[in-house]
Amino acid sequence: MTRTTTDRPTDAEMIQTACRRVGSAILAIEGADTTPIHVVHLFESQAFVLVPTHGEAMAAVDDAEGTPAMLEVTDWAPVDLRERVRSVIWLNGTLHAVPRDLERDLAIEIAGEHPDDSLLDIGHGASMLRLQVGSAVIASGAGASSVSAAELADADPDPFWECEAGWLEHLDLDHADLVGQLARKVPTDLRQGRVRPLGLDRFGIRFRIEGVDGDSDVRVPFPRPVSDVVELSRALRNLAGCPFMNSMPD
């Protein structure tokens, strides 16, 4: 039996993770103005969004067959970088209205995984739409990749998506020494600039090198994937060569 190993999340996993921590999103429908979206909940290959009840997005939806649409999601780094965009995602598919009698129950279910005060606006100026995703594209410093609906449905978000922001901010503000130690793992030719923490997942840590001639992103993998915050803290300290340093916050 052949076992495949990797030192990074799949593109589908990165999309699932980014959609759990949406910084900004735009819904584009032919014949209607683009609609800013603040809540995106991606479940398998279905994206649920909130829009104004009497806005153009709701008016453009064909209840019978659905309406072609594209949802653009921007993944912003929690650290105050020179350029904070980590990736941009495009979810392409067919938009459908969620039946009014199901909106509240669905909002409660979504709030269990993705709490947001905007969900309380359903029935009070906001309505829910469902985008049945047919395909997705993710673009980052590493390039652009296409992801099928089946791949998206089979993928899970990274287990650290909720705590990642706090850890990266803590590293950047309070642990310049640890960042410096970790940066020694970055190839020498890429270490020409200010090294900042960019991303953290079960496979490793990513850095943004802010150089004179531009920025570059680089991943430093753990020896093996980690599964909880204790393992994550230990992996970071071992990678830095500081196994006895105080652990990072939960």
PDB file of C-alpha atoms in Angstrom:
ATOM      1  CA  MET A   1       0.000   0.000   0.000  1.00  0.00           C
ATOM      2  CA  THR A   2       1.373   3.421  -0.980  1.00  0.00           C
ATOM      3  CA  ARG A   3       1.082   6.232   1.562  1.00  0.00           C
ATOM      4  CA  THR A   4       1.152   9.824   0.368  1.00  0.00           C
ATOM      5  CA  THR A   5       2.668  12.424   2.696  1.00  0.00           C
ATOM      6  CA  THR A   6       2.605  16.184   2.409  1.00  0.00           C
ATOM      7  CA  ASP A   7       4.030  19.197   4.219  1.00  0.00           C
ATOM      8  CA  ARG A   8       1.134  21.543   3.438  1.00  0.00           C
ATOM      9  CA  PRO A   9      -2.668  21.579   3.409  1.00  0.00           C
ATOM     10  CA  THR A  10      -4.404  20.759   0.148  1.00  0.00           C
ATOM     11  CA  ASP A  11      -5.868  23.649  -1.832  1.00  0.00           C
ATOM     12  CA  ALA A  12      -9.362  22.471  -0.872  1.00  0.00           C
ATOM     13  CA  GLU A  13      -8.419  22.511   2.827  1.00  0.00           C
ATOM     14  CA  MET A  14      -6.997  26.012   2.473  1.00  0.00           C
ATOM     15  CA  ILE A  15     -10.274  27.196   0.935  1.00  0.00           C
ATOM     16  CA  GLN A  16     -12.335  25.589   3.700  1.00  0.00           C
ATOM     17  CA  THR A  17     -10.091  27.206   6.314  1.00  0.00           C
ATOM     18  CA  ALA A  18     -10.122  30.672   4.742  1.00  0.00           C
ATOM     19  CA  CYS A  19     -13.915  30.630   4.494  1.00  0.00           C
ATOM     20  CA  ARG A  20     -14.134  30.014   8.254  1.00  0.00           C
ATOM     21  CA  ARG A  21     -12.394  33.317   8.981  1.00  0.00           C
ATOM     22  CA  VAL A  22     -13.708  35.565   6.219  1.00  0.00           C
ATOM     23  CA  GLY A  23     -12.238  39.046   6.326  1.00  0.00           C
ATOM     24  CA  SER A  24     -14.164  40.276   3.314  1.00  0.00           C
ATOM     25  CA  ALA A  25     -16.162  38.814   0.449  1.00  0.00           C
ATOM     26  CA  ILE A  26     -18.023  40.037  -2.610  1.00  0.00           C
ATOM     27  CA  LEU A  27     -20.967  38.352  -4.335  1.00  0.00           C
ATOM     28  CA  ALA A  28     -21.103  38.951  -8.082  1.00  0.00           C
ATOM     29  CA  ILE A  29     -24.241  38.194 -10.108  1.00  0.00           C
ATOM     30  CA  GLU A  30     -24.712  39.071 -13.766  1.00  0.00           C
ATOM     31  CA  GLY A  31     -27.019  42.038 -14.156  1.00  0.00           C
ATOM     32  CA  ALA A  32     -26.699  43.165 -10.521  1.00  0.00           C
ATOM     33  CA  ASP A  33     -24.287  45.328  -8.568  1.00  0.00           C
ATOM     34  CA  THR A  34     -21.705  43.433  -6.521  1.00  0.00           C
ATOM     35  CA  THR A  35     -22.803  42.852  -2.935  1.00  0.00           C
ATOM     36  CA  PRO A  36     -20.359  43.060   0.019  1.00  0.00           C
ATOM     37  CA  ILE A  37     -20.694  39.955   2.192  1.00  0.00           C
ATOM     38  CA  HIS A  38     -19.692  39.721   5.856  1.00  0.00           C
ATOM     39  CA  VAL A  39     -20.840  36.188   6.668  1.00  0.00           C
ATOM     40  CA  VAL A  40     -19.797  33.204   4.577  1.00  0.00           C
ATOM     41  CA  HIS A  41     -20.359  29.681   5.828  1.00  0.00           C
ATOM     42  CA  LEU A  42     -18.908  26.976   3.590  1.00  0.00           C
ATOM     43  CA  PHE A  43     -20.386  23.537   4.238  1.00  0.00           C
ATOM     44  CA  GLU A  44     -18.920  20.874   1.962  1.00  0.00           C
ATOM     45  CA  SER A  45     -19.562  22.434  -1.479  1.00  0.00           C
ATOM     46  CA  GLN A  46     -22.312  24.853  -0.439  1.00  0.00           C
ATOM     47  CA  ALA A  47     -21.661  28.432   0.630  1.00  0.00           C
ATOM     48  CA  PHE A  48     -24.316  30.253   2.665  1.00  0.00           C
ATOM     49  CA  VAL A  49     -24.264  34.059   2.674  1.00  0.00           C
ATOM     50  CA  LEU A  50     -26.366  36.870   4.126  1.00  0.00           C
ATOM     51  CA  VAL A  51     -27.630  39.651   1.853  1.00  0.00           C
ATOM     52  CA  PRO A  52     -30.104  42.539   2.229  1.00  0.00           C
ATOM     53  CA  THR A  53     -33.637  41.209   1.862  1.00  0.00           C
ATOM     54  CA  HIS A  54     -34.630  43.968  -0.530  1.00  0.00           C
ATOM     55  CA  GLY A  55     -31.292  44.247  -2.302  1.00  0.00           C
ATOM     56  CA  GLU A  56     -30.284  43.453  -5.886  1.00  0.00           C
ATOM     57  CA  ALA A  57     -28.831  40.032  -5.032  1.00  0.00           C
ATOM     58  CA  MET A  58     -32.167  38.725  -3.750  1.00  0.00           C
ATOM     59  CA  ALA A  59     -34.026  40.249  -6.689  1.00  0.00           C
ATOM     60  CA  ALA A  60     -31.651  38.607  -9.194  1.00  0.00           C
ATOM     61  CA  VAL A  61     -32.095  35.033  -7.927  1.00  0.00           C
ATOM     62  CA  ASP A  62     -34.177  32.740 -10.127  1.00  0.00           C
ATOM     63  CA  ASP A  63     -36.081  30.571  -7.654  1.00  0.00           C
ATOM     64  CA  ALA A  64     -36.794  27.917 -10.258  1.00  0.00           C
ATOM     65  CA  GLU A  65     -33.360  27.124 -11.670  1.00  0.00           C
ATOM     66  CA  GLY A  66     -30.961  29.244  -9.646  1.00  0.00           C
ATOM     67  CA  THR A  67     -28.697  32.021 -10.893  1.00  0.00           C
ATOM     68  CA  PRO A  68     -25.033  31.790 -11.960  1.00  0.00           C
ATOM     69  CA  ALA A  69     -22.886  33.680  -9.464  1.00  0.00           C
ATOM     70  CA  MET A  70     -19.371  34.048  -8.134  1.00  0.00           C
ATOM     71  CA  LEU A  71     -18.291  34.638  -4.553  1.00  0.00           C
ATOM     72  CA  GLU A  72     -14.879  36.259  -4.060  1.00  0.00           C
ATOM     73  CA  VAL A  73     -13.326  35.686  -0.632  1.00  0.00           C
ATOM     74  CA  THR A  74     -10.195  37.483   0.567  1.00  0.00           C
ATOM     75  CA  ASP A  75      -8.079  35.874   3.285  1.00  0.00           C
ATOM     76  CA  TRP A  76      -6.349  38.612   5.298  1.00  0.00           C
ATOM     77  CA  ALA A  77      -3.392  38.004   7.608  1.00  0.00           C
ATOM     78  CA  PRO A  78      -4.129  38.984  11.240  1.00  0.00           C
ATOM     79  CA  VAL A  79      -0.661  40.568  11.506  1.00  0.00           C
ATOM     80  CA  ASP A  80      -0.196  44.151  10.298  1.00  0.00           C
ATOM     81  CA  LEU A  81       1.922  43.322   7.254  1.00  0.00           C
ATOM     82  CA  ARG A  82       2.886  45.642   4.410  1.00  0.00           C
ATOM     83  CA  GLU A  83       0.477  43.623   2.223  1.00  0.00           C
ATOM     84  CA  ARG A  84      -2.016  41.689   4.335  1.00  0.00           C
ATOM     85  CA  VAL A  85      -3.671  39.586   1.619  1.00  0.00           C
ATOM     86  CA  ARG A  86      -2.689  35.929   1.978  1.00  0.00           C
ATOM     87  CA  SER A  87      -4.945  34.518  -0.706  1.00  0.00           C
ATOM     88  CA  VAL A  88      -7.989  35.290  -2.832  1.00  0.00           C
ATOM     89  CA  ILE A  89     -10.611  32.623  -3.496  1.00  0.00           C
ATOM     90  CA  TRP A  90     -13.293  32.506  -6.170  1.00  0.00           C
ATOM     91  CA  LEU A  91     -16.258  30.179  -5.626  1.00  0.00           C
ATOM     92  CA  ASN A  92     -18.255  29.722  -8.838  1.00  0.00           C
ATOM     93  CA  GLY A  93     -21.664  28.130  -8.922  1.00  0.00           C
ATOM     94  CA  THR A  94     -25.422  28.574  -8.863  1.00  0.00           C
ATOM     95  CA  LEU A  95     -27.197  30.812  -6.388  1.00  0.00           C
ATOM     96  CA  HIS A  96     -30.471  29.776  -4.721  1.00  0.00           C
ATOM     97  CA  ALA A  97     -32.718  31.405  -2.156  1.00  0.00           C
ATOM     98  CA  VAL A  98     -33.037  29.587   1.170  1.00  0.00           C
ATOM     99  CA  PRO A  99     -36.738  29.007   2.001  1.00  0.00           C
ATOM    100  CA  ARG A 100     -37.859  31.512   4.624  1.00  0.00           C
ATOM    101  CA  ASP A 101     -39.136  28.822   6.990  1.00  0.00           C
ATOM    102  CA  LEU A 102     -35.649  27.238   7.066  1.00  0.00           C
ATOM    103  CA  GLU A 103     -33.548  30.395   7.476  1.00  0.00           C
ATOM    104  CA  ARG A 104     -33.744  30.620  11.278  1.00  0.00           C
ATOM    105  CA  ASP A 105     -32.957  26.942  11.907  1.00  0.00           C
ATOM    106  CA  LEU A 106     -30.070  27.103   9.447  1.00  0.00           C
ATOM    107  CA  ALA A 107     -28.754  30.284  11.083  1.00  0.00           C
ATOM    108  CA  ILE A 108     -28.751  28.565  14.496  1.00  0.00           C
ATOM    109  CA  GLU A 109     -26.854  25.614  13.023  1.00  0.00           C
ATOM    110  CA  ILE A 110     -24.305  27.919  11.380  1.00  0.00           C
ATOM    111  CA  ALA A 111     -23.877  29.938  14.588  1.00  0.00           C
ATOM    112  CA  GLY A 112     -22.791  26.745  16.361  1.00  0.00           C
ATOM    113  CA  GLU A 113     -19.705  26.592  14.126  1.00  0.00           C
ATOM    114  CA  HIS A 114     -19.352  30.168  12.917  1.00  0.00           C
ATOM    115  CA  PRO A 115     -20.821  32.665  15.454  1.00  0.00           C
ATOM    116  CA  ASP A 116     -21.612  36.094  14.034  1.00  0.00           C
ATOM    117  CA  ASP A 117     -23.988  38.758  15.295  1.00  0.00           C
ATOM    118  CA  SER A 118     -25.164  39.401  11.717  1.00  0.00           C
ATOM    119  CA  LEU A 119     -27.062  36.102  11.826  1.00  0.00           C
ATOM    120  CA  LEU A 120     -29.503  37.805  14.212  1.00  0.00           C
ATOM    121  CA  ASP A 121     -30.552  40.101  11.344  1.00  0.00           C
ATOM    122  CA  ILE A 122     -32.289  37.280   9.457  1.00  0.00           C
ATOM    123  CA  GLY A 123     -35.931  38.270   9.140  1.00  0.00           C
ATOM    124  CA  HIS A 124     -34.983  41.843  10.075  1.00  0.00           C
ATOM    125  CA  GLY A 125     -33.569  43.161   6.825  1.00  0.00           C
ATOM    126  CA  ALA A 126     -31.302  40.237   5.970  1.00  0.00           C
ATOM    127  CA  SER A 127     -31.971  37.004   4.081  1.00  0.00           C
ATOM    128  CA  MET A 128     -29.894  33.926   3.349  1.00  0.00           C
ATOM    129  CA  LEU A 129     -28.751  32.661  -0.047  1.00  0.00           C
ATOM    130  CA  ARG A 130     -27.104  29.341  -0.892  1.00  0.00           C
ATOM    131  CA  LEU A 131     -24.362  29.082  -3.513  1.00  0.00           C
ATOM    132  CA  GLN A 132     -24.040  25.551  -4.861  1.00  0.00           C
ATOM    133  CA  VAL A 133     -20.356  25.575  -5.738  1.00  0.00           C
ATOM    134  CA  GLY A 134     -19.389  23.986  -9.046  1.00  0.00           C
ATOM    135  CA  SER A 135     -15.691  24.871  -8.922  1.00  0.00           C
ATOM    136  CA  ALA A 136     -13.262  27.030  -6.984  1.00  0.00           C
ATOM    137  CA  VAL A 137      -9.957  28.789  -7.609  1.00  0.00           C
ATOM    138  CA  ILE A 138      -7.437  29.863  -4.970  1.00  0.00           C
ATOM    139  CA  ALA A 139      -4.638  32.312  -5.740  1.00  0.00           C
ATOM    140  CA  SER A 140      -1.747  33.084  -3.400  1.00  0.00           C
ATOM    141  CA  GLY A 141       1.949  33.838  -3.521  1.00  0.00           C
ATOM    142  CA  ALA A 142       2.485  30.220  -4.564  1.00  0.00           C
ATOM    143  CA  GLY A 143       0.318  30.613  -7.685  1.00  0.00           C
ATOM    144  CA  ALA A 144      -3.258  29.732  -8.618  1.00  0.00           C
ATOM    145  CA  SER A 145      -5.010  26.353  -8.472  1.00  0.00           C
ATOM    146  CA  SER A 146      -8.433  25.048  -9.429  1.00  0.00           C
ATOM    147  CA  VAL A 147     -10.436  22.872  -7.024  1.00  0.00           C
ATOM    148  CA  SER A 148     -13.464  20.752  -7.924  1.00  0.00           C
ATOM    149  CA  ALA A 149     -16.697  20.677  -5.946  1.00  0.00           C
ATOM    150  CA  ALA A 150     -15.997  17.057  -4.957  1.00  0.00           C
ATOM    151  CA  GLU A 151     -12.561  17.979  -3.550  1.00  0.00           C
ATOM    152  CA  LEU A 152     -14.095  20.858  -1.638  1.00  0.00           C
ATOM    153  CA  ALA A 153     -16.828  18.653  -0.166  1.00  0.00           C
ATOM    154  CA  ASP A 154     -14.268  16.101   1.073  1.00  0.00           C
ATOM    155  CA  ALA A 155     -11.983  18.684   2.729  1.00  0.00           C
ATOM    156  CA  ASP A 156     -11.994  19.876   6.334  1.00  0.00           C
ATOM    157  CA  PRO A 157     -10.706  23.205   7.666  1.00  0.00           C
ATOM    158  CA  ASP A 158      -7.425  23.246   9.552  1.00  0.00           C
ATOM    159  CA  PRO A 159      -7.977  22.385  13.248  1.00  0.00           C
ATOM    160  CA  PHE A 160      -6.254  25.613  14.350  1.00  0.00           C
ATOM    161  CA  TRP A 161      -8.302  28.050  12.275  1.00  0.00           C
ATOM    162  CA  GLU A 162      -9.910  29.632  15.352  1.00  0.00           C
ATOM    163  CA  CYS A 163      -6.723  30.221  17.352  1.00  0.00           C
ATOM    164  CA  GLU A 164      -4.340  30.987  14.480  1.00  0.00           C
ATOM    165  CA  ALA A 165      -4.850  34.768  14.618  1.00  0.00           C
ATOM    166  CA  GLY A 166      -4.023  34.983  18.324  1.00  0.00           C
ATOM    167  CA  TRP A 167      -0.918  32.847  17.961  1.00  0.00           C
ATOM    168  CA  LEU A 168       0.438  34.836  15.008  1.00  0.00           C
ATOM    169  CA  GLU A 169      -0.210  38.179  16.722  1.00  0.00           C
ATOM    170  CA  HIS A 170       1.488  36.909  19.887  1.00  0.00           C
ATOM    171  CA  LEU A 171       4.503  35.700  17.906  1.00  0.00           C
ATOM    172  CA  ASP A 172       4.809  38.991  16.049  1.00  0.00           C
ATOM    173  CA  LEU A 173       4.406  41.287  19.063  1.00  0.00           C
ATOM    174  CA  ASP A 174       5.927  39.332  21.938  1.00  0.00           C
ATOM    175  CA  HIS A 175       8.284  36.711  20.546  1.00  0.00           C
ATOM    176  CA  ALA A 176      10.656  38.384  18.117  1.00  0.00           C
ATOM    177  CA  ASP A 177      13.349  36.064  19.517  1.00  0.00           C
ATOM    178  CA  LEU A 178      11.392  32.975  18.606  1.00  0.00           C
ATOM    179  CA  VAL A 179      10.560  34.361  15.152  1.00  0.00           C
ATOM    180  CA  GLY A 180      14.258  35.014  14.654  1.00  0.00           C
ATOM    181  CA  GLN A 181      15.119  31.442  15.601  1.00  0.00           C
ATOM    182  CA  LEU A 182      12.418  30.067  13.285  1.00  0.00           C
ATOM    183  CA  ALA A 183      13.602  32.335  10.469  1.00  0.00           C
ATOM    184  CA  ARG A 184      16.925  30.487  10.488  1.00  0.00           C
ATOM    185  CA  LYS A 185      15.029  27.627   8.809  1.00  0.00           C
ATOM    186  CA  VAL A 186      14.224  29.874   5.852  1.00  0.00           C
ATOM    187  CA  PRO A 187      16.606  29.396   2.889  1.00  0.00           C
ATOM    188  CA  THR A 188      19.396  31.972   3.075  1.00  0.00           C
ATOM    189  CA  ASP A 189      18.653  33.450  -0.358  1.00  0.00           C
ATOM    190  CA  LEU A 190      15.066  34.208   0.770  1.00  0.00           C
ATOM    191  CA  ARG A 191      16.069  35.728   4.103  1.00  0.00           C
ATOM    192  CA  GLN A 192      16.778  39.180   2.665  1.00  0.00           C
ATOM    193  CA  GLY A 193      14.303  41.383   4.485  1.00  0.00           C
ATOM    194  CA  ARG A 194      12.052  41.598   7.498  1.00  0.00           C
ATOM    195  CA  VAL A 195      10.643  38.192   8.436  1.00  0.00           C
ATOM    196  CA  ARG A 196       7.036  38.240   9.695  1.00  0.00           C
ATOM    197  CA  PRO A 197       4.698  35.384  10.696  1.00  0.00           C
ATOM    198  CA  LEU A 198       2.079  34.894   7.978  1.00  0.00           C
ATOM    199  CA  GLY A 199       0.207  31.656   8.637  1.00  0.00           C
ATOM    200  CA  LEU A 200       0.048  28.680  10.963  1.00  0.00           C
ATOM    201  CA  ASP A 201      -1.503  25.264  10.433  1.00  0.00           C
ATOM    202  CA  ARG A 202      -1.033  21.655  11.433  1.00  0.00           C
ATOM    203  CA  PHE A 203       1.718  21.186   8.839  1.00  0.00           C
ATOM    204  CA  GLY A 204       3.947  24.127   9.737  1.00  0.00           C
ATOM    205  CA  ILE A 205       4.382  27.886   9.836  1.00  0.00           C
ATOM    206  CA  ARG A 206       4.500  30.374   6.958  1.00  0.00           C
ATOM    207  CA  PHE A 207       6.493  33.579   6.840  1.00  0.00           C
ATOM    208  CA  ARG A 208       6.245  36.745   4.773  1.00  0.00           C
ATOM    209  CA  ILE A 209       9.651  38.213   3.978  1.00  0.00           C
ATOM    210  CA  GLU A 210       9.228  41.935   3.369  1.00  0.00           C
ATOM    211  CA  GLY A 211      12.217  42.845   1.216  1.00  0.00           C
ATOM    212  CA  VAL A 212      13.413  45.987  -0.519  1.00  0.00           C
ATOM    213  CA  ASP A 213      12.411  44.640  -3.941  1.00  0.00           C
ATOM    214  CA  GLY A 214       9.121  43.061  -2.886  1.00  0.00           C
ATOM    215  CA  ASP A 215       7.602  40.405  -0.662  1.00  0.00           C
ATOM    216  CA  SER A 216       7.930  36.638  -0.734  1.00  0.00           C
ATOM    217  CA  ASP A 217       6.221  33.866   1.205  1.00  0.00           C
ATOM    218  CA  VAL A 218       7.907  30.730   2.474  1.00  0.00           C
ATOM    219  CA  ARG A 219       6.689  27.719   4.435  1.00  0.00           C
ATOM    220  CA  VAL A 220       8.736  26.016   7.146  1.00  0.00           C
ATOM    221  CA  PRO A 221       7.210  22.553   7.766  1.00  0.00           C
ATOM    222  CA  PHE A 222       7.076  20.602  11.001  1.00  0.00           C
ATOM    223  CA  PRO A 223       8.695  17.149  10.975  1.00  0.00           C
ATOM    224  CA  ARG A 224       5.155  15.734  11.096  1.00  0.00           C
ATOM    225  CA  PRO A 225       1.613  17.178  11.232  1.00  0.00           C
ATOM    226  CA  VAL A 226       0.303  18.125  14.691  1.00  0.00           C
ATOM    227  CA  SER A 227      -3.193  17.608  16.040  1.00  0.00           C
ATOM    228  CA  ASP A 228      -3.662  19.811  19.127  1.00  0.00           C
ATOM    229  CA  VAL A 229      -2.318  23.003  20.713  1.00  0.00           C
ATOM    230  CA  VAL A 230       0.124  21.121  22.960  1.00  0.00           C
ATOM    231  CA  GLU A 231       1.712  19.437  19.952  1.00  0.00           C
ATOM    232  CA  LEU A 232       1.636  22.732  18.039  1.00  0.00           C
ATOM    233  CA  SER A 233       3.467  24.595  20.801  1.00  0.00           C
ATOM    234  CA  ARG A 234       6.043  21.823  21.116  1.00  0.00           C
ATOM    235  CA  ALA A 235       6.562  21.677  17.339  1.00  0.00           C
ATOM    236  CA  LEU A 236       7.206  25.438  17.146  1.00  0.00           C
ATOM    237  CA  ARG A 237       9.671  25.375  20.038  1.00  0.00           C
ATOM    238  CA  ASN A 238      11.512  22.352  18.697  1.00  0.00           C
ATOM    239  CA  LEU A 239      11.666  23.890  15.235  1.00  0.00           C
ATOM    240  CA  ALA A 240      13.221  26.995  16.786  1.00  0.00           C
ATOM    241  CA  GLY A 241      15.671  24.884  18.784  1.00  0.00           C
ATOM    242  CA  CYS A 242      14.139  26.128  22.058  1.00  0.00           C
ATOM    243  CA  PRO A 243      12.378  23.053  23.528  1.00  0.00           C
ATOM    244  CA  PHE A 244      12.157  24.541  27.033  1.00  0.00           C
ATOM    245  CA  MET A 245      10.755  27.942  26.098  1.00  0.00           C
ATOM    246  CA  ASN A 246       7.419  28.804  27.703  1.00  0.00           C
ATOM    247  CA  SER A 247       4.510  27.483  25.660  1.00  0.00           C
ATOM    248  CA  MET A 248       2.410  29.656  23.391  1.00  0.00           C
ATOM    249  CA  PRO A 249      -1.135  30.704  24.376  1.00  0.00           C
ATOM    250  CA  ASP A 250      -4.123  28.465  23.680  1.00  0.00           C
TER     251      ASP A 250
END
